[in-house]
Amino acid sequence: MSNTSRTIAVVGTGVIGASWAAYYLSRGFTVVAADPAGGAEDRLRTWVEQFWPALETLGLEEGASRENLRFTASIADAVRDAEFVQENGPERLEIKRSMLAEIESTLAPTALVATSSSGLLISDVQEGMKHPERMVLGHPFNPPHLIPLVEVLGGRQTSAESVDRALAFYAEIGKKPIRINKEVPGHVANRLQVALWREAFHLVQTGVASVTDIDTAISYGPGLRWALLGPFLNLHASGGDGGITHVLEHIGPAQREWARTLGEYPETDDYIAVMAEGVEEELAGHDWDETLRQRDEVLLQLLAAKKAKQQLP
Ligand SMILES: NC(=O)c1ccc[n+]([C@@H]2O[C@H](COP(=O)([O-])OP(=O)(O)OC[C@H]3O[C@@H](n4cnc5c(N)ncnc54)[C@H](O)[C@@H]3O)[C@@H](O)[C@H]2O)c1
C-alpha cells in the first residue's frame, strides 16, 4: 500500500531538513515542511529537485512524488496531520525548546517527534515538554537522503516504546537505525570519527605521514572494508577460523601497546593551518566540484551494490 496518505512533518528545512524532506518524499509520504526563514520554500524546492535524480537511482517507493510536498511557515500547521515529526532547527537548546512547544500545540496524540540534533543531550531538549515520552533522537548522517545511518536514543523522560517505534519506523523506510543506550556527547558515529581524526591530526603534526598519505591509507585501505562490514566484523574476519577471539588474543597485546602511544586531540588551533595546507597540496590539480560529483556517483553505486547483497549486515 502506498504511503501517500501518511504525513511526515519536517520542521526546519536547512541543509539537513531539506535532505530529510526529499528522502521522505522518495519513500512515498506526504511531507509538510515548515521554516520561517525568508526564501525557505524556494530553497527547499530547489534542493529537492537537485536531490531527486539520486533518489530515483536508489529507487522510489510507490506513489513517491515531489508533488506531495507542502510548505508552510507555521510549525503548528505543519505538524497537525503528521504521524512523525523530524525536527531540524538550529542547534541551540532554547530554539529547539521553543520549536517543540509549537510542535506540541497541534501534535497528534500518538505522533512521535525526532530531533536531528548532532550534539545536544536529548534529556535537555525534552525538558519542559508536555509529552516528553514521545521525543527521541533521530540523528542522521549528512546527507540524510543518501546515508542510511540514523542514531536513535531516548532521553530520561522518553518511553521505551517510543524508542522502539522510532527504530521500527526508520527501518521500515529503508534507513539503518542503531539504538544508543546511553546519552554521551557526540552520540556514537561522530565519536568514532573523532577518535580517528584525533590520531590523524597527531600523525600529521608529528611528521609520521602527510595529509595525502593518511587520506589514501583510509580510502584505499580499511575504509573500503569498513563500508562493508564495520570494525568488529573485520576483526572477526582477520582471525581466520578463530575469529575475533583469536585475533584479539594474538594482536591485542601489541595493539594495547600502540594505544598507549596514540595522540591527544590538539588543545590549541595551530593544527588547523597545517591540515588546511595538507588538503590544499592534496587537491592541487584536481577539480574539487568534480571530485565531489564523482564521490556521490560512486556512493550511489556502492549503496545499490550493498542493497543487492542482502547478507551484508
Ligand atoms: N549539518 C550537518 O552535517 C548535520 C548532520 C546531522 C545533524 N545535524 C543537525 O541537524 C539540525 C539542523 O542543522 P543544519 O545543518 O540543517 O542547520 P541549518 O542552519 O542549515 O538549518 C536550520 C534551519 O532551521 C530554520 N529555523 C530557524 N528557526 C526556526 C524555527 N523557529 N522553526 C523552524 N525552522 C527554523 C532555519 O531557517 C534553517 O533553515 C541541527 O540540530 C544539527 O545539529 C546537522
Short mmCIF file of C-alpha atoms and ligand atoms in Angstrom, two decimals:
data_model
loop_
_atom_site.label_atom_id
_atom_site.label_comp_id
_atom_site.label_asym_id
_atom_site.label_seq_id
_atom_site.Cartn_x
_atom_site.Cartn_y
_atom_site.Cartn_z
CA MET A 1 0.00 0.00 0.00
CA SER A 2 1.26 3.48 -0.85
CA ASN A 3 2.40 5.84 1.92
CA THR A 4 0.82 8.92 0.31
CA SER A 5 -1.96 9.07 2.90
CA ARG A 6 0.67 9.19 5.67
CA THR A 7 2.13 12.58 6.60
CA ILE A 8 5.59 13.42 7.88
CA ALA A 9 6.32 16.91 9.20
CA VAL A 10 9.81 18.28 8.53
CA VAL A 11 10.43 21.25 10.80
CA GLY A 12 13.41 23.39 9.80
CA THR A 13 14.46 22.99 6.16
CA GLY A 14 18.15 23.94 6.08
CA VAL A 15 20.88 21.54 4.95
CA ILE A 16 19.56 18.57 6.96
CA GLY A 17 15.81 19.28 6.85
CA ALA A 18 15.77 19.66 3.06
CA SER A 19 17.58 16.37 2.62
CA TRP A 20 15.19 14.60 5.04
CA ALA A 21 12.20 16.12 3.19
CA ALA A 22 13.48 14.77 -0.12
CA TYR A 23 14.05 11.34 1.42
CA TYR A 24 10.56 11.13 2.97
CA LEU A 25 9.05 12.18 -0.38
CA SER A 26 11.02 9.41 -2.08
CA ARG A 27 9.51 6.91 0.34
CA GLY A 28 6.07 7.97 -0.90
CA PHE A 29 4.95 10.04 2.11
CA THR A 30 3.15 13.34 2.05
CA VAL A 31 5.60 15.83 3.55
CA VAL A 32 4.58 19.10 5.17
CA ALA A 33 7.62 21.28 5.79
CA ALA A 34 7.92 24.42 7.93
CA ASP A 35 10.66 27.03 8.14
CA PRO A 36 10.14 30.71 8.96
CA ALA A 37 13.21 32.00 7.05
CA GLY A 38 12.65 34.26 4.05
CA GLY A 39 13.01 32.31 0.79
CA ALA A 40 12.92 28.98 2.64
CA GLU A 41 10.26 27.45 0.39
CA ASP A 42 12.09 28.24 -2.86
CA ARG A 43 15.36 26.98 -1.39
CA LEU A 44 13.72 23.75 -0.23
CA ARG A 45 12.05 23.08 -3.58
CA THR A 46 15.34 23.73 -5.42
CA TRP A 47 17.18 21.28 -3.14
CA VAL A 48 14.50 18.62 -3.54
CA GLU A 49 14.83 18.99 -7.35
CA GLN A 50 18.60 18.58 -7.04
CA PHE A 51 18.36 15.51 -4.81
CA TRP A 52 15.64 13.76 -6.80
CA PRO A 53 17.77 12.12 -9.57
CA ALA A 54 19.89 10.38 -6.90
CA LEU A 55 16.74 9.22 -5.11
CA GLU A 56 15.35 7.91 -8.42
CA THR A 57 18.58 5.97 -8.88
CA LEU A 58 18.17 4.46 -5.40
CA GLY A 59 14.56 3.59 -6.20
CA LEU A 60 11.33 5.43 -5.39
CA GLU A 61 8.53 3.96 -3.28
CA GLU A 62 5.14 3.52 -4.92
CA GLY A 63 3.35 6.89 -5.20
CA ALA A 64 6.51 8.90 -4.47
CA SER A 65 6.36 12.37 -5.96
CA ARG A 66 7.79 15.83 -5.44
CA GLU A 67 4.16 16.96 -5.77
CA ASN A 68 3.50 15.51 -2.31
CA LEU A 69 5.44 18.36 -0.68
CA ARG A 70 3.51 21.15 1.03
CA PHE A 71 5.28 24.11 2.61
CA THR A 72 4.05 26.35 5.40
CA ALA A 73 5.73 29.00 7.53
CA SER A 74 3.81 27.70 10.58
CA ILE A 75 5.16 24.78 12.60
CA ALA A 76 1.74 24.18 14.19
CA ASP A 77 0.19 23.89 10.74
CA ALA A 78 2.92 21.53 9.50
CA VAL A 79 2.57 19.13 12.40
CA ARG A 80 -1.23 18.87 12.64
CA ASP A 81 -1.70 15.75 10.45
CA ALA A 82 1.73 14.20 10.95
CA GLU A 83 2.38 10.73 12.39
CA PHE A 84 6.09 11.54 12.66
CA VAL A 85 7.89 14.86 13.09
CA GLN A 86 11.54 15.29 12.10
CA GLU A 87 12.90 18.44 13.77
CA ASN A 88 15.96 20.07 12.13
CA GLY A 89 16.13 23.56 13.59
CA PRO A 90 19.27 25.41 14.68
CA GLU A 91 21.50 23.59 17.18
CA ARG A 92 20.56 25.79 20.14
CA LEU A 93 18.72 24.48 23.17
CA GLU A 94 16.39 27.46 23.65
CA ILE A 95 15.41 27.45 19.94
CA LYS A 96 14.78 23.69 19.96
CA ARG A 97 12.61 24.06 23.07
CA SER A 98 10.53 26.87 21.58
CA MET A 99 10.10 24.87 18.36
CA LEU A 100 8.99 21.86 20.41
CA ALA A 101 6.40 23.98 22.23
CA GLU A 102 4.94 24.95 18.84
CA ILE A 103 5.12 21.34 17.65
CA GLU A 104 3.21 20.18 20.73
CA SER A 105 0.47 22.78 20.19
CA THR A 106 -1.04 20.61 17.42
CA LEU A 107 0.78 17.27 17.77
CA ALA A 108 -1.48 14.23 17.31
CA PRO A 109 -1.80 12.07 20.47
CA THR A 110 0.22 9.18 19.03
CA ALA A 111 2.76 11.06 16.90
CA LEU A 112 6.49 10.74 17.56
CA VAL A 113 8.91 13.67 17.49
CA ALA A 114 12.53 13.06 16.46
CA THR A 115 15.27 15.66 16.63
CA SER A 116 18.23 15.54 14.23
CA SER A 117 20.45 17.23 16.85
CA SER A 118 24.14 16.39 16.48
CA GLY A 119 25.26 17.46 19.89
CA LEU A 120 22.51 18.37 22.35
CA LEU A 121 21.52 15.93 25.06
CA ILE A 122 18.03 14.64 24.39
CA SER A 123 17.19 14.85 28.12
CA ASP A 124 17.89 18.60 27.98
CA VAL A 125 15.93 19.09 24.77
CA GLN A 126 12.80 17.35 26.10
CA GLU A 127 12.80 19.33 29.38
CA GLY A 128 9.51 21.23 29.75
CA MET A 129 7.64 19.25 27.08
CA LYS A 130 4.05 18.20 27.67
CA HIS A 131 4.75 14.79 26.14
CA PRO A 132 8.47 14.15 26.60
CA GLU A 133 7.78 10.42 26.44
CA ARG A 134 7.30 10.71 22.66
CA MET A 135 10.53 12.64 21.98
CA VAL A 136 13.52 10.76 20.57
CA LEU A 137 16.81 11.43 18.91
CA GLY A 138 16.81 10.60 15.18
CA HIS A 139 20.32 11.70 14.27
CA PRO A 140 21.14 11.32 10.57
CA PHE A 141 24.44 11.49 8.74
CA ASN A 142 24.80 14.17 6.13
CA PRO A 143 23.22 13.97 3.61
CA PRO A 144 20.26 12.10 5.14
CA HIS A 145 18.77 11.34 1.72
CA LEU A 146 21.82 9.20 0.86
CA ILE A 147 23.45 7.97 4.07
CA PRO A 148 21.35 5.21 5.66
CA LEU A 149 22.54 5.54 9.29
CA VAL A 150 20.18 7.06 11.87
CA GLU A 151 21.17 7.09 15.56
CA VAL A 152 18.18 6.61 17.85
CA LEU A 153 18.17 7.36 21.56
CA GLY A 154 15.67 8.28 24.23
CA GLY A 155 16.20 10.87 26.94
CA ARG A 156 15.42 10.46 30.65
CA GLN A 157 11.71 11.00 30.03
CA THR A 158 11.34 9.12 26.74
CA SER A 159 9.31 5.91 26.92
CA ALA A 160 10.95 2.66 25.85
CA GLU A 161 8.01 2.18 23.48
CA SER A 162 8.80 5.44 21.64
CA VAL A 163 12.41 4.39 21.11
CA ASP A 164 11.24 1.01 19.76
CA ARG A 165 8.70 2.71 17.50
CA ALA A 166 11.29 5.14 16.13
CA LEU A 167 13.72 2.29 15.41
CA ALA A 168 10.97 0.35 13.63
CA PHE A 169 9.87 3.43 11.67
CA TYR A 170 13.35 4.24 10.37
CA ALA A 171 13.94 0.59 9.46
CA GLU A 172 10.58 0.46 7.66
CA ILE A 173 11.54 3.41 5.46
CA GLY A 174 14.87 1.90 4.41
CA LYS A 175 17.19 3.52 6.93
CA LYS A 176 19.77 1.68 9.07
CA PRO A 177 18.90 2.81 12.58
CA ILE A 178 21.07 1.97 15.57
CA ARG A 179 20.00 2.04 19.20
CA ILE A 180 22.12 4.13 21.56
CA ASN A 181 21.63 3.02 25.15
CA LYS A 182 23.15 5.99 26.99
CA GLU A 183 23.49 9.71 26.36
CA VAL A 184 27.08 10.66 25.55
CA PRO A 185 28.35 13.81 23.82
CA GLY A 186 28.53 13.29 20.05
CA HIS A 187 26.40 10.10 20.11
CA VAL A 188 28.27 7.10 18.58
CA ALA A 189 29.33 7.58 14.94
CA ASN A 190 30.76 11.06 15.46
CA ARG A 191 32.71 9.86 18.49
CA LEU A 192 34.23 7.13 16.32
CA GLN A 193 35.11 9.72 13.68
CA VAL A 194 36.69 11.97 16.29
CA ALA A 195 38.80 9.08 17.59
CA LEU A 196 40.19 8.64 14.08
CA TRP A 197 40.68 12.35 13.39
CA ARG A 198 42.45 12.77 16.71
CA GLU A 199 45.09 10.25 15.64
CA ALA A 200 45.20 11.53 12.04
CA PHE A 201 46.00 15.06 13.30
CA HIS A 202 48.62 13.62 15.62
CA LEU A 203 50.30 11.63 12.83
CA VAL A 204 50.48 14.72 10.61
CA GLN A 205 51.70 17.00 13.40
CA THR A 206 54.43 14.63 14.43
CA GLY A 207 55.57 14.16 10.80
CA VAL A 208 54.72 10.47 10.60
CA ALA A 209 52.79 10.85 7.34
CA SER A 210 51.29 13.55 5.13
CA VAL A 211 47.61 14.53 4.91
CA THR A 212 47.50 12.98 1.43
CA ASP A 213 49.00 9.69 2.54
CA ILE A 214 46.66 9.42 5.53
CA ASP A 215 43.66 10.05 3.27
CA THR A 216 44.99 7.36 0.92
CA ALA A 217 45.63 4.98 3.84
CA ILE A 218 41.97 5.14 4.85
CA SER A 219 40.20 5.47 1.50
CA TYR A 220 42.27 2.73 -0.18
CA GLY A 221 42.75 0.65 2.96
CA PRO A 222 40.48 0.00 5.93
CA GLY A 223 37.84 2.48 4.72
CA LEU A 224 36.97 0.13 1.86
CA ARG A 225 36.30 -2.72 4.29
CA TRP A 226 34.58 -0.56 6.90
CA ALA A 227 31.97 0.45 4.31
CA LEU A 228 31.06 -3.24 4.02
CA LEU A 229 31.40 -4.89 7.42
CA GLY A 230 32.39 -2.42 10.11
CA PRO A 231 35.31 -2.64 12.54
CA PHE A 232 34.22 -5.63 14.63
CA LEU A 233 33.33 -7.99 11.79
CA ASN A 234 36.54 -7.03 10.01
CA LEU A 235 38.45 -8.03 13.13
CA HIS A 236 36.50 -11.28 13.17
CA ALA A 237 37.46 -11.87 9.52
CA SER A 238 41.13 -11.20 10.34
CA GLY A 239 41.16 -14.05 12.84
CA GLY A 240 40.51 -16.85 10.35
CA ASP A 241 38.82 -19.86 11.95
CA GLY A 242 39.48 -18.43 15.42
CA GLY A 243 37.68 -15.19 14.54
CA ILE A 244 37.73 -12.14 16.79
CA THR A 245 38.80 -14.14 19.88
CA HIS A 246 41.90 -15.44 18.17
CA VAL A 247 42.85 -12.12 16.59
CA LEU A 248 42.49 -10.22 19.86
CA GLU A 249 44.47 -12.84 21.78
CA HIS A 250 47.09 -12.71 19.04
CA ILE A 251 47.49 -8.99 18.25
CA GLY A 252 45.55 -7.46 21.17
CA PRO A 253 48.65 -7.14 23.38
CA ALA A 254 50.54 -5.26 20.63
CA GLN A 255 47.50 -3.06 19.94
CA ARG A 256 47.32 -2.25 23.65
CA GLU A 257 50.93 -1.02 23.45
CA TRP A 258 50.21 1.06 20.32
CA ALA A 259 47.13 2.52 22.01
CA ARG A 260 49.34 3.86 24.81
CA THR A 261 51.20 5.98 22.20
CA LEU A 262 48.14 7.47 20.46
CA GLY A 263 47.89 11.25 20.30
CA GLU A 264 45.52 13.60 22.12
CA TYR A 265 43.21 15.99 20.30
CA PRO A 266 45.15 19.25 19.71
CA GLU A 267 44.48 21.68 22.58
CA THR A 268 45.18 24.82 20.51
CA ASP A 269 44.11 25.81 16.99
CA ASP A 270 47.62 25.77 15.43
CA TYR A 271 46.86 22.44 13.80
CA ILE A 272 44.11 23.88 11.58
CA ALA A 273 46.50 25.70 9.21
CA VAL A 274 48.69 22.60 8.98
CA MET A 275 45.72 20.41 7.98
CA ALA A 276 44.42 23.05 5.54
CA GLU A 277 47.83 23.25 3.87
CA GLY A 278 47.89 19.47 3.54
CA VAL A 279 44.44 19.46 1.96
CA GLU A 280 45.49 22.18 -0.48
CA GLU A 281 48.50 20.10 -1.54
CA GLU A 282 46.36 17.01 -1.91
CA LEU A 283 43.85 18.82 -4.11
CA ALA A 284 46.41 20.56 -6.35
CA GLY A 285 45.49 19.85 -9.97
CA HIS A 286 42.08 18.42 -9.03
CA ASP A 287 38.69 19.99 -9.71
CA TRP A 288 37.03 19.85 -6.27
CA ASP A 289 33.45 20.08 -7.61
CA GLU A 290 34.16 17.22 -9.99
CA THR A 291 35.75 15.20 -7.17
CA LEU A 292 32.59 15.62 -5.08
CA ARG A 293 30.36 14.75 -8.05
CA GLN A 294 32.33 11.56 -8.64
CA ARG A 295 32.24 10.69 -4.93
CA ASP A 296 28.44 10.94 -4.95
CA GLU A 297 28.20 8.87 -8.14
CA VAL A 298 30.33 6.08 -6.67
CA LEU A 299 28.46 6.32 -3.36
CA LEU A 300 25.18 5.64 -5.20
CA GLN A 301 26.77 2.61 -6.88
CA LEU A 302 28.05 1.36 -3.54
CA LEU A 303 24.65 1.80 -1.88
CA ALA A 304 22.96 -0.04 -4.75
CA ALA A 305 25.55 -2.83 -4.58
CA LYS A 306 25.11 -3.21 -0.80
CA LYS A 307 21.32 -3.26 -1.17
CA ALA A 308 21.58 -6.04 -3.76
CA LYS A 309 23.59 -8.20 -1.31
CA GLN A 310 21.09 -8.97 1.43
CA GLN A 311 23.65 -10.87 3.52
CA LEU A 312 25.77 -7.83 4.35
CA PRO A 313 24.72 -6.60 7.77
N1 LIG B 1 24.88 19.78 9.02
C1 LIG B 1 25.17 18.54 9.40
O1 LIG B 1 26.13 17.91 8.92
C2 LIG B 1 24.29 17.84 10.41
C3 LIG B 1 24.33 16.43 10.47
C4 LIG B 1 23.45 15.77 11.35
C5 LIG B 1 22.59 16.51 12.15
N2 LIG B 1 22.59 17.88 12.09
C6 LIG B 1 21.64 18.59 12.95
O2 LIG B 1 20.52 18.99 12.16
C7 LIG B 1 19.99 20.21 12.68
C8 LIG B 1 19.91 21.24 11.57
O3 LIG B 1 21.23 21.50 11.12
P1 LIG B 1 21.50 22.15 9.67
O4 LIG B 1 22.94 21.87 9.36
O5 LIG B 1 20.44 21.71 8.71
O6 LIG B 1 21.32 23.71 10.00
P2 LIG B 1 20.81 24.88 9.04
O7 LIG B 1 21.25 26.15 9.67
O8 LIG B 1 21.21 24.58 7.62
O9 LIG B 1 19.21 24.79 9.14
C9 LIG B 1 18.45 25.20 10.24
C10 LIG B 1 17.11 25.65 9.70
O10 LIG B 1 16.23 25.90 10.78
C11 LIG B 1 15.43 27.02 10.41
N3 LIG B 1 14.81 27.60 11.59
C12 LIG B 1 15.28 28.55 12.43
N4 LIG B 1 14.34 28.83 13.39
C13 LIG B 1 13.30 28.02 13.13
C14 LIG B 1 12.03 27.83 13.73
N5 LIG B 1 11.66 28.52 14.83
N6 LIG B 1 11.17 26.94 13.17
C15 LIG B 1 11.53 26.22 12.08
N7 LIG B 1 12.73 26.36 11.47
C16 LIG B 1 13.58 27.24 11.98
C17 LIG B 1 16.41 27.96 9.72
O11 LIG B 1 15.71 28.93 8.93
C18 LIG B 1 17.21 26.96 8.88
O12 LIG B 1 16.62 26.77 7.60
C19 LIG B 1 20.88 20.61 13.85
O13 LIG B 1 20.28 20.19 15.05
C20 LIG B 1 22.17 19.86 13.58
O14 LIG B 1 22.88 19.55 14.77
C21 LIG B 1 23.39 18.56 11.23
#
